[in-house]
Amino acid sequence: MSRSALVLLGVGVVGVFVLAGGLVGGFLNLPSLLITLGGTIAAGCLAFPASKIADLLRRIGEVLADKPGLATPQEIARLSAVYRVGGVPRLEDAERSIRSPFLKFGVGLVVDAYDRSVIEEWMSAEIGRSRARFESHQRILRTLVKLAPAFGLVGTIIGLVMMFRSLADPSQMGPAVSMALLTTLYGVLLANLILLPLSAHLRERSEEDLSEMEAILDGVLMIHEAVNPKLIARRLASGEAVASPAGGNGQPQAAPRQAGPGGDRGYAPARA
């Protein structure tokens, strides 16, 4: 069962308990929801650039969609076999069918005959940028986790003020007390039922993606050294260290043809 399905299951269990008590209407309060959810979103937009929040939303959608991994050891081993048998021309043909942007970027550097040190430097830089991006997502979510209960408390204070102003009219005290309590409830649920589990899920997926990117880097370096494909698959599957520069039956290195990282092969970080 996917994690998104587990989230829906958790929400459904809570909903069943509410429905069983016949209290759905009693737990719905639009002003309370606007204060808690609207306040949390507004404060988050003030704290972080809109571009970072939009990137977080894209990331959440991709993670909940359970997209497949970036690449497999078997795919990297296949590319190494192509390179060992057919050299750069065959590898360049195989590059067009690569689905992982990060693997395609690395293979492109091999095709363009960059040195091992350059390939490692540029691919490591991309991994660092992805790590910084994932850490930015966590900072945003941690801030929202703190903001949600705070705005629930703001709604509670507003409800209490309305209640005290309605002491002369007891019929108005009920709605005020309801708003005071429900804003706190909404804030707690938003933080603990949605934001905290989502943060944990994104953190786990980010660690998996970074590990896969490290494995792709190792695989590209082994392709560059023309390491035996079976050895590549075994090493990547077991997490062994990358081959040394002297390992494998390396192909002769030509001079680089482009001035920038991959030339016109600009890498756009995968949104997986």
Short mmCIF file of C-alpha atoms in Angstrom, two decimals:
data_model
loop_
_atom_site.label_atom_id
_atom_site.label_comp_id
_atom_site.label_asym_id
_atom_site.label_seq_id
_atom_site.Cartn_x
_atom_site.Cartn_y
_atom_site.Cartn_z
CA MET A 1 0.00 0.00 0.00
CA SER A 2 1.38 3.42 -0.98
CA ARG A 3 2.00 6.08 1.61
CA SER A 4 -0.55 8.40 0.04
CA ALA A 5 -3.10 5.61 0.48
CA LEU A 6 -2.12 5.31 4.14
CA VAL A 7 -2.67 9.05 4.57
CA LEU A 8 -6.13 8.77 3.04
CA LEU A 9 -6.83 5.78 5.26
CA GLY A 10 -5.90 7.78 8.38
CA VAL A 11 -8.12 10.65 7.38
CA GLY A 12 -10.90 8.19 6.61
CA VAL A 13 -10.65 6.59 10.06
CA VAL A 14 -11.03 9.99 11.71
CA GLY A 15 -13.97 10.74 9.43
CA VAL A 16 -15.69 7.47 10.35
CA PHE A 17 -15.53 8.31 14.04
CA VAL A 18 -17.02 11.73 13.38
CA LEU A 19 -19.78 10.33 11.17
CA ALA A 20 -20.58 7.61 13.69
CA GLY A 21 -21.29 10.26 16.27
CA GLY A 22 -23.45 12.25 13.88
CA LEU A 23 -21.40 15.35 14.66
CA VAL A 24 -20.25 16.41 11.21
CA GLY A 25 -22.10 19.69 11.26
CA GLY A 26 -20.85 20.49 14.72
CA PHE A 27 -17.23 20.21 13.61
CA LEU A 28 -17.60 22.44 10.56
CA ASN A 29 -17.03 26.14 11.09
CA LEU A 30 -15.99 28.31 8.17
CA PRO A 31 -14.62 31.27 10.18
CA SER A 32 -12.49 28.90 12.26
CA LEU A 33 -11.17 27.22 9.13
CA LEU A 34 -10.37 30.55 7.48
CA ILE A 35 -8.51 31.81 10.54
CA THR A 36 -6.43 28.65 10.95
CA LEU A 37 -5.77 27.61 7.36
CA GLY A 38 -5.78 31.09 5.85
CA GLY A 39 -3.54 32.51 8.56
CA THR A 40 -1.06 29.64 8.25
CA ILE A 41 -0.85 30.02 4.47
CA ALA A 42 -0.56 33.81 4.63
CA ALA A 43 2.20 33.71 7.24
CA GLY A 44 4.03 31.02 5.25
CA CYS A 45 3.90 33.18 2.12
CA LEU A 46 5.34 36.08 4.08
CA ALA A 47 8.14 33.91 5.49
CA PHE A 48 9.25 32.28 2.23
CA PRO A 49 9.42 33.30 -1.45
CA ALA A 50 6.52 32.23 -3.61
CA SER A 51 8.89 30.29 -5.88
CA LYS A 52 10.04 28.07 -2.98
CA ILE A 53 6.46 27.41 -1.88
CA ALA A 54 5.45 26.55 -5.44
CA ASP A 55 8.42 24.18 -5.67
CA LEU A 56 7.35 22.53 -2.42
CA LEU A 57 3.82 22.01 -3.77
CA ARG A 58 5.21 20.42 -6.93
CA ARG A 59 7.41 18.17 -4.85
CA ILE A 60 4.48 17.09 -2.68
CA GLY A 61 2.43 16.22 -5.75
CA GLU A 62 5.25 14.18 -7.26
CA VAL A 63 6.02 12.31 -4.04
CA LEU A 64 2.38 11.47 -3.34
CA ALA A 65 2.07 10.24 -6.92
CA ASP A 66 4.70 7.57 -6.05
CA LYS A 67 6.83 8.10 -9.13
CA PRO A 68 9.44 5.41 -9.86
CA GLY A 69 13.10 5.82 -8.93
CA LEU A 70 15.64 7.82 -10.92
CA ALA A 71 17.53 4.86 -12.41
CA THR A 72 18.35 1.22 -11.76
CA PRO A 73 21.70 -0.57 -11.52
CA GLN A 74 20.62 -2.68 -14.51
CA GLU A 75 20.11 0.41 -16.68
CA ILE A 76 23.52 1.81 -15.73
CA ALA A 77 25.13 -1.58 -16.39
CA ARG A 78 23.45 -1.69 -19.81
CA LEU A 79 24.87 1.73 -20.67
CA SER A 80 28.33 0.57 -19.63
CA ALA A 81 28.00 -2.47 -21.91
CA VAL A 82 26.99 -0.20 -24.79
CA TYR A 83 30.01 2.02 -24.15
CA ARG A 84 32.45 -0.89 -23.92
CA VAL A 85 31.20 -2.46 -27.17
CA GLY A 86 30.38 0.55 -29.34
CA GLY A 87 32.26 3.45 -27.78
CA VAL A 88 31.04 7.04 -27.72
CA PRO A 89 28.78 6.86 -30.85
CA ARG A 90 26.71 3.98 -29.46
CA LEU A 91 26.56 5.58 -26.01
CA GLU A 92 25.34 8.82 -27.56
CA ASP A 93 22.55 6.91 -29.30
CA ALA A 94 21.59 5.20 -26.03
CA GLU A 95 21.62 8.56 -24.24
CA ARG A 96 18.49 9.66 -26.11
CA SER A 97 16.40 6.91 -24.47
CA ILE A 98 17.48 7.66 -20.88
CA ARG A 99 14.51 8.83 -18.78
CA SER A 100 16.37 9.98 -15.67
CA PRO A 101 17.51 13.61 -16.18
CA PHE A 102 20.41 13.19 -13.77
CA LEU A 103 21.68 10.00 -15.42
CA LYS A 104 21.24 11.60 -18.84
CA PHE A 105 23.28 14.59 -17.67
CA GLY A 106 26.10 12.33 -16.46
CA VAL A 107 26.12 10.16 -19.58
CA GLY A 108 26.20 13.33 -21.66
CA LEU A 109 29.38 14.37 -19.90
CA VAL A 110 30.91 10.99 -20.72
CA VAL A 111 29.84 11.34 -24.35
CA ASP A 112 31.42 14.80 -24.47
CA ALA A 113 34.70 13.24 -23.28
CA TYR A 114 35.12 15.20 -20.07
CA ASP A 115 37.69 14.04 -17.55
CA ARG A 116 36.62 11.96 -14.60
CA SER A 117 37.35 14.77 -12.14
CA VAL A 118 35.15 17.21 -14.07
CA ILE A 119 32.28 14.74 -14.27
CA GLU A 120 32.50 14.06 -10.54
CA GLU A 121 32.69 17.75 -9.69
CA TRP A 122 29.68 18.80 -11.77
CA MET A 123 27.48 15.88 -10.79
CA SER A 124 28.37 16.35 -7.12
CA ALA A 125 27.41 20.01 -7.46
CA GLU A 126 23.98 18.97 -8.77
CA ILE A 127 23.56 16.60 -5.84
CA GLY A 128 24.41 19.46 -3.50
CA ARG A 129 21.80 21.67 -5.14
CA SER A 130 19.17 18.95 -4.80
CA ARG A 131 20.09 18.49 -1.13
CA ALA A 132 19.72 22.24 -0.54
CA ARG A 133 16.34 22.16 -2.30
CA PHE A 134 15.09 19.32 -0.12
CA GLU A 135 16.32 21.06 3.03
CA SER A 136 14.40 24.17 1.96
CA HIS A 137 11.22 22.07 1.75
CA GLN A 138 11.79 20.85 5.30
CA ARG A 139 12.31 24.38 6.61
CA ILE A 140 9.02 25.49 5.09
CA LEU A 141 7.10 22.54 6.52
CA ARG A 142 8.65 22.94 9.98
CA THR A 143 7.60 26.58 9.97
CA LEU A 144 4.04 25.70 8.94
CA VAL A 145 3.88 23.08 11.71
CA LYS A 146 4.61 25.84 14.23
CA LEU A 147 2.24 28.34 12.61
CA ALA A 148 -0.88 26.14 12.44
CA PRO A 149 -1.40 25.71 16.22
CA ALA A 150 -0.46 29.37 16.73
CA PHE A 151 -3.26 30.54 14.45
CA GLY A 152 -5.57 28.04 16.14
CA LEU A 153 -4.80 29.89 19.36
CA VAL A 154 -5.45 33.21 17.64
CA GLY A 155 -8.89 31.94 16.67
CA THR A 156 -9.49 30.82 20.23
CA ILE A 157 -8.69 34.29 21.54
CA ILE A 158 -10.98 35.86 18.97
CA GLY A 159 -13.77 33.48 19.96
CA LEU A 160 -13.31 34.26 23.64
CA VAL A 161 -13.42 38.00 22.94
CA MET A 162 -16.66 37.50 21.01
CA MET A 163 -18.05 35.43 23.86
CA PHE A 164 -17.29 38.08 26.48
CA ARG A 165 -18.88 40.74 24.28
CA SER A 166 -22.03 38.59 24.08
CA LEU A 167 -22.55 38.07 27.81
CA ALA A 168 -25.69 40.18 27.64
CA ASP A 169 -27.08 37.89 24.91
CA PRO A 170 -26.58 34.20 25.82
CA SER A 171 -27.83 33.10 22.39
CA GLN A 172 -24.66 34.53 20.84
CA MET A 173 -22.29 32.84 23.25
CA GLY A 174 -22.62 29.35 21.73
CA PRO A 175 -21.24 30.24 18.27
CA ALA A 176 -18.42 32.22 19.86
CA VAL A 177 -17.38 29.34 22.10
CA SER A 178 -17.65 26.94 19.16
CA MET A 179 -15.31 29.07 17.07
CA ALA A 180 -12.89 29.40 19.99
CA LEU A 181 -12.62 25.62 20.37
CA LEU A 182 -12.73 24.62 16.72
CA THR A 183 -9.86 26.90 15.68
CA THR A 184 -7.63 25.16 18.21
CA LEU A 185 -8.83 21.78 16.94
CA TYR A 186 -8.17 22.75 13.32
CA GLY A 187 -4.69 24.00 14.19
CA VAL A 188 -3.78 20.79 16.02
CA LEU A 189 -5.15 18.58 13.25
CA LEU A 190 -3.46 20.59 10.51
CA ALA A 191 -0.09 20.37 12.25
CA ASN A 192 -0.21 16.77 13.48
CA LEU A 193 -2.41 14.95 10.98
CA ILE A 194 -1.19 16.63 7.78
CA LEU A 195 1.96 18.74 8.04
CA LEU A 196 4.09 16.59 10.38
CA PRO A 197 3.44 13.27 8.55
CA LEU A 198 3.96 15.04 5.22
CA SER A 199 7.28 16.45 6.42
CA ALA A 200 8.43 13.01 7.56
CA HIS A 201 7.34 11.43 4.27
CA LEU A 202 9.18 14.06 2.21
CA ARG A 203 12.30 13.66 4.35
CA GLU A 204 12.36 9.89 3.80
CA ARG A 205 11.78 10.26 0.05
CA SER A 206 14.45 12.96 -0.20
CA GLU A 207 17.01 10.71 1.48
CA GLU A 208 16.12 7.94 -0.96
CA ASP A 209 16.47 10.28 -3.95
CA LEU A 210 19.83 11.60 -2.76
CA SER A 211 21.08 8.05 -2.26
CA GLU A 212 19.97 7.20 -5.79
CA MET A 213 21.74 10.27 -7.16
CA GLU A 214 24.94 9.22 -5.38
CA ALA A 215 24.57 5.76 -6.92
CA ILE A 216 24.06 7.31 -10.36
CA LEU A 217 27.22 9.37 -9.88
CA ASP A 218 29.16 6.22 -9.01
CA GLY A 219 27.63 4.45 -11.99
CA VAL A 220 28.52 7.23 -14.43
CA LEU A 221 32.11 7.23 -13.19
CA MET A 222 32.27 3.48 -13.72
CA ILE A 223 30.82 3.91 -17.22
CA HIS A 224 33.55 6.46 -17.84
CA GLU A 225 36.15 3.87 -16.75
CA ALA A 226 34.47 1.17 -18.88
CA VAL A 227 34.08 -1.14 -15.89
CA ASN A 228 32.56 -4.56 -16.52
CA PRO A 229 28.72 -4.19 -16.56
CA LYS A 230 28.19 -7.14 -14.23
CA LEU A 231 30.57 -5.60 -11.72
CA ILE A 232 28.73 -2.28 -11.97
CA ALA A 233 25.37 -3.88 -11.26
CA ARG A 234 26.81 -5.80 -8.31
CA ARG A 235 28.57 -2.77 -6.84
CA LEU A 236 25.56 -0.46 -7.15
CA ALA A 237 23.20 -3.07 -5.74
CA SER A 238 25.47 -3.62 -2.72
CA GLY A 239 26.45 0.03 -2.26
CA GLU A 240 30.17 -0.58 -2.74
CA ALA A 241 32.57 2.27 -3.50
CA VAL A 242 33.04 3.54 -7.02
CA ALA A 243 35.85 2.20 -9.18
CA SER A 244 39.22 3.92 -8.91
CA PRO A 245 40.46 6.04 -11.84
CA ALA A 246 42.87 3.25 -12.74
CA GLY A 247 40.15 0.57 -12.79
CA GLY A 248 38.47 -0.94 -15.82
CA ASN A 249 39.51 -0.79 -19.46
CA GLY A 250 39.18 2.95 -19.90
CA GLN A 251 38.56 4.49 -23.29
CA PRO A 252 40.98 7.16 -24.61
CA GLN A 253 39.94 10.63 -23.44
CA ALA A 254 39.40 13.37 -26.00
CA ALA A 255 39.45 17.06 -25.26
CA PRO A 256 36.15 18.56 -24.03
CA ARG A 257 34.01 20.13 -26.74
CA GLN A 258 31.91 22.45 -24.57
CA ALA A 259 32.85 25.25 -22.22
CA GLY A 260 30.13 24.76 -19.59
CA PRO A 261 28.79 21.80 -17.61
CA GLY A 262 27.63 19.50 -20.37
CA GLY A 263 27.61 22.38 -22.85
CA ASP A 264 24.08 22.50 -24.26
CA ARG A 265 23.17 19.51 -22.07
CA GLY A 266 21.96 21.72 -19.24
CA TYR A 267 20.66 19.61 -16.38
CA ALA A 268 17.28 20.41 -14.86
CA PRO A 269 16.99 18.70 -11.44
CA ALA A 270 14.48 15.88 -11.48
CA ARG A 271 11.22 16.68 -9.64
CA ALA A 272 10.94 13.19 -8.28
#
